[in-house]
Amino acid sequence: MTAQLIDGNALSRQLRADVSARVTALKAKGITPGLAVILVGDNPASQVYVRNKVKACEDTGMHSLLERWPASLSEAELLARVAALNSDASIHGILVQLPLPAHINAQKVIEAIAPSKDVDGFHMASAGALMTGMPGFWPCTPYGCMKMLESIGYDLKGKHAVVIGRSNIVGKPMALMLLQQNATVTICHSATQDLKALTLQADVIVAAVGKRNVVTADMVKPGAVVLDVGMNRNEEGKLCGDVDFDGVKAVASWITPVPGGVGPMTITMLMVNTLESAESQLS
Ligand code: NAP
């Protein structure tokens, strides 16, 4: 078997075209969706992510506000900026790029964002909404994974999904989203004793670890769907995921590549969340 690719770039183009059309319709009603992105310090990876987010706003017709602050910004100053953006009517989504400098309590800053503008879905209110099945913003990366499964018409009901990784931004929300779609979900982490025994039972594997070759072909049941969230560098410095792509694609039925898989979907879902935050003003 050679797996079919779930192309995150192609799906993103499709979804962003829909976002653009909805932005145009909203603008006609006098509302321009706006995203504020706050970057503190000069982490090179963060600068790239932030630039991509701002560009995605421009491409879809949204308003974006990029605030760059030196690493010396105090926690109190950052909280004051978040408070100002919470009450800025032109802003529908607020994103504080992580990681923050060590002297700033990131969780405190996230909790300061108004839940109605928490388009990253990291606020405790958003996490609680996801857990209880109430409306709220879903974290963009696992949300993007769900859209990828939807795009191939995959019915999760009764399937066994194995999520590798339990972070608050990827693994845990991923597991809850899969559960909400009636999958039976296993969550694995660094203390899991026999990862292979579990992944071999999986109809769907989501790898969100941050280590190369965590999933190899011998760990995958023939025909399984494999989503690779990981972002790592190989010896040549090339971007790669957690999954041994070449090996696993011979066993799986569907697989996401890295790059060009989950990565572009994350920013796309940020656009969707920001748009929907603005649209909710109409209701
Ligand atoms: P994280 O907070 O470091 O979490 C990694 C998880 O992997 C932890 O739960 C850890 O277990 C688990 N783990 C570590 N070694 C393991 C092993 N050998 N077997 C099984 N589980 C193991 O990372 P994250 O923020 O969730 O991100 C995960 C990866 O996704 C990273 O490569 C990150 O760059 C990438 N990412 C990509 C996107 C995207 O847009 N494509 C977005 C976000 C993240 P413990 O909890 O026990 O430590």
Short mmCIF file of N, CA, C and O and ligand atoms in Angstrom, two decimals, residues 49 141 164-167 169-171 188-192 195 207-211 214 228-232 242 262-263 266, ligand 1:
data_model
loop_
_atom_site.label_atom_id
_atom_site.label_comp_id
_atom_site.label_asym_id
_atom_site.label_seq_id
_atom_site.Cartn_x
_atom_site.Cartn_y
_atom_site.Cartn_z
N TYR A 49 6.92 32.81 12.51
CA TYR A 49 5.50 32.45 12.73
C TYR A 49 4.63 33.70 12.68
O TYR A 49 3.57 33.72 12.05
N THR A 141 -3.92 23.96 16.03
CA THR A 141 -3.23 22.80 15.44
C THR A 141 -4.11 21.54 15.46
O THR A 141 -4.33 20.93 14.41
N ILE A 164 -0.08 10.70 20.34
CA ILE A 164 1.22 10.62 21.03
C ILE A 164 1.63 12.05 21.39
O ILE A 164 1.87 12.87 20.49
N GLY A 165 1.66 12.33 22.68
CA GLY A 165 1.90 13.69 23.17
C GLY A 165 0.69 14.17 23.94
O GLY A 165 -0.45 13.88 23.56
N ARG A 166 0.92 14.88 25.03
CA ARG A 166 -0.20 15.33 25.88
C ARG A 166 -0.06 16.80 26.28
O ARG A 166 -0.39 17.19 27.40
N SER A 167 0.50 17.62 25.38
CA SER A 167 0.62 19.03 25.73
C SER A 167 -0.76 19.67 25.74
O SER A 167 -1.71 19.16 25.14
N ILE A 169 -1.53 22.36 24.27
CA ILE A 169 -1.87 23.03 23.00
C ILE A 169 -2.08 22.06 21.85
O ILE A 169 -2.72 22.41 20.87
N VAL A 170 -1.57 20.84 21.96
CA VAL A 170 -1.78 19.88 20.87
C VAL A 170 -2.40 18.56 21.38
O VAL A 170 -3.56 18.26 21.10
N GLY A 171 -1.64 17.78 22.14
CA GLY A 171 -2.06 16.42 22.47
C GLY A 171 -3.41 16.33 23.18
O GLY A 171 -4.31 15.62 22.73
N CYS A 188 -0.80 8.85 24.63
CA CYS A 188 0.53 8.34 25.02
C CYS A 188 1.46 9.51 25.32
O CYS A 188 1.25 10.62 24.84
N HIS A 189 2.48 9.23 26.11
CA HIS A 189 3.42 10.28 26.52
C HIS A 189 4.75 9.64 26.85
O HIS A 189 4.94 8.44 26.58
N SER A 190 5.63 10.42 27.47
CA SER A 190 7.00 9.91 27.65
C SER A 190 7.07 8.73 28.62
O SER A 190 8.05 7.99 28.62
N ALA A 191 6.06 8.56 29.46
CA ALA A 191 6.09 7.43 30.41
C ALA A 191 5.30 6.22 29.90
O ALA A 191 5.18 5.22 30.60
N THR A 192 4.77 6.32 28.70
CA THR A 192 4.03 5.18 28.12
C THR A 192 5.00 4.01 27.95
O THR A 192 6.10 4.18 27.41
N LEU A 195 4.76 1.81 23.51
CA LEU A 195 4.10 2.67 22.52
C LEU A 195 3.69 1.86 21.29
O LEU A 195 2.57 1.99 20.79
N ALA A 207 0.83 12.08 15.81
CA ALA A 207 2.12 12.19 16.48
C ALA A 207 2.42 13.65 16.77
O ALA A 207 2.53 14.47 15.84
N ALA A 208 2.52 13.99 18.05
CA ALA A 208 2.78 15.39 18.47
C ALA A 208 3.80 15.37 19.59
O ALA A 208 3.48 15.65 20.75
N VAL A 209 5.02 15.02 19.24
CA VAL A 209 6.06 14.81 20.25
C VAL A 209 7.19 15.84 20.11
O VAL A 209 7.61 16.47 21.08
N GLY A 210 7.69 15.98 18.88
CA GLY A 210 8.85 16.85 18.69
C GLY A 210 10.15 16.06 18.68
O GLY A 210 11.20 16.58 19.07
N LYS A 211 10.05 14.78 18.22
CA LYS A 211 11.25 13.95 18.09
C LYS A 211 11.13 13.15 16.80
O LYS A 211 10.06 12.56 16.53
N VAL A 214 9.64 8.91 15.85
CA VAL A 214 8.88 8.36 16.98
C VAL A 214 7.91 7.29 16.45
O VAL A 214 7.59 6.31 17.14
N ASP A 228 0.96 13.84 11.22
CA ASP A 228 2.26 14.17 11.81
C ASP A 228 2.32 15.65 12.17
O ASP A 228 2.42 16.52 11.29
N VAL A 229 2.24 15.93 13.45
CA VAL A 229 2.25 17.33 13.92
C VAL A 229 3.69 17.82 14.15
O VAL A 229 3.96 19.01 14.11
N GLY A 230 4.59 16.89 14.37
CA GLY A 230 5.96 17.24 14.79
C GLY A 230 6.67 18.16 13.81
O GLY A 230 6.44 18.13 12.60
N MET A 231 7.52 19.00 14.36
CA MET A 231 8.37 19.87 13.53
C MET A 231 9.78 19.77 14.07
O MET A 231 10.08 20.28 15.14
N ASN A 232 10.61 19.06 13.32
CA ASN A 232 11.99 18.83 13.75
C ASN A 232 12.91 19.13 12.58
O ASN A 232 12.45 19.37 11.46
N ASP A 242 7.60 13.87 13.15
CA ASP A 242 7.89 12.82 14.13
C ASP A 242 7.82 11.43 13.48
O ASP A 242 8.21 10.44 14.08
N VAL A 262 0.33 19.48 8.47
CA VAL A 262 -0.40 20.14 9.56
C VAL A 262 0.02 21.62 9.70
O VAL A 262 -0.80 22.47 10.04
N GLY A 263 1.29 21.92 9.41
CA GLY A 263 1.82 23.28 9.60
C GLY A 263 0.94 24.37 8.99
O GLY A 263 0.47 25.26 9.72
N THR A 266 -2.48 25.08 10.70
CA THR A 266 -2.53 25.78 11.99
C THR A 266 -2.87 27.25 11.77
O THR A 266 -3.77 27.80 12.43
P1 NAP B 1 5.58 19.43 24.02
O1 NAP B 1 4.83 20.37 24.86
O2 NAP B 1 7.05 19.32 24.17
O3 NAP B 1 4.94 17.97 24.23
C1 NAP B 1 5.54 16.84 23.71
C2 NAP B 1 4.82 15.62 24.22
O4 NAP B 1 5.48 14.46 23.71
C3 NAP B 1 4.82 15.49 25.75
O5 NAP B 1 3.51 15.18 26.18
C4 NAP B 1 5.79 14.34 26.01
O6 NAP B 1 5.44 13.56 27.12
C5 NAP B 1 5.62 13.52 24.76
N1 NAP B 1 6.79 12.68 24.51
C6 NAP B 1 8.10 13.01 24.57
N2 NAP B 1 8.86 11.96 24.24
C7 NAP B 1 8.03 10.94 23.97
C8 NAP B 1 8.22 9.60 23.58
N3 NAP B 1 9.44 9.10 23.39
N4 NAP B 1 7.12 8.82 23.40
C9 NAP B 1 5.90 9.31 23.58
N5 NAP B 1 5.66 10.60 23.94
C10 NAP B 1 6.71 11.39 24.14
O7 NAP B 1 5.33 19.70 22.49
P2 NAP B 1 4.05 20.31 21.69
O8 NAP B 1 4.01 21.77 21.90
O9 NAP B 1 2.85 19.50 21.94
O10 NAP B 1 4.55 20.05 20.21
C11 NAP B 1 4.82 18.76 19.73
C12 NAP B 1 5.47 18.87 18.36
O11 NAP B 1 4.55 19.47 17.49
C13 NAP B 1 6.73 19.75 18.31
O12 NAP B 1 7.59 19.23 17.31
C14 NAP B 1 6.20 21.08 17.85
O13 NAP B 1 7.19 21.85 17.18
C15 NAP B 1 5.13 20.63 16.91
N6 NAP B 1 4.06 21.61 16.70
C16 NAP B 1 3.72 21.82 15.42
C17 NAP B 1 2.70 22.70 15.15
C18 NAP B 1 2.32 22.90 13.73
O14 NAP B 1 1.69 23.89 13.42
N7 NAP B 1 2.65 21.97 12.83
C19 NAP B 1 2.06 23.38 16.17
C20 NAP B 1 2.42 23.10 17.50
C21 NAP B 1 3.42 22.21 17.75
P3 NAP B 1 5.44 14.13 28.63
O15 NAP B 1 4.19 14.94 28.75
O16 NAP B 1 5.43 12.91 29.46
O17 NAP B 1 6.68 14.96 28.77
#
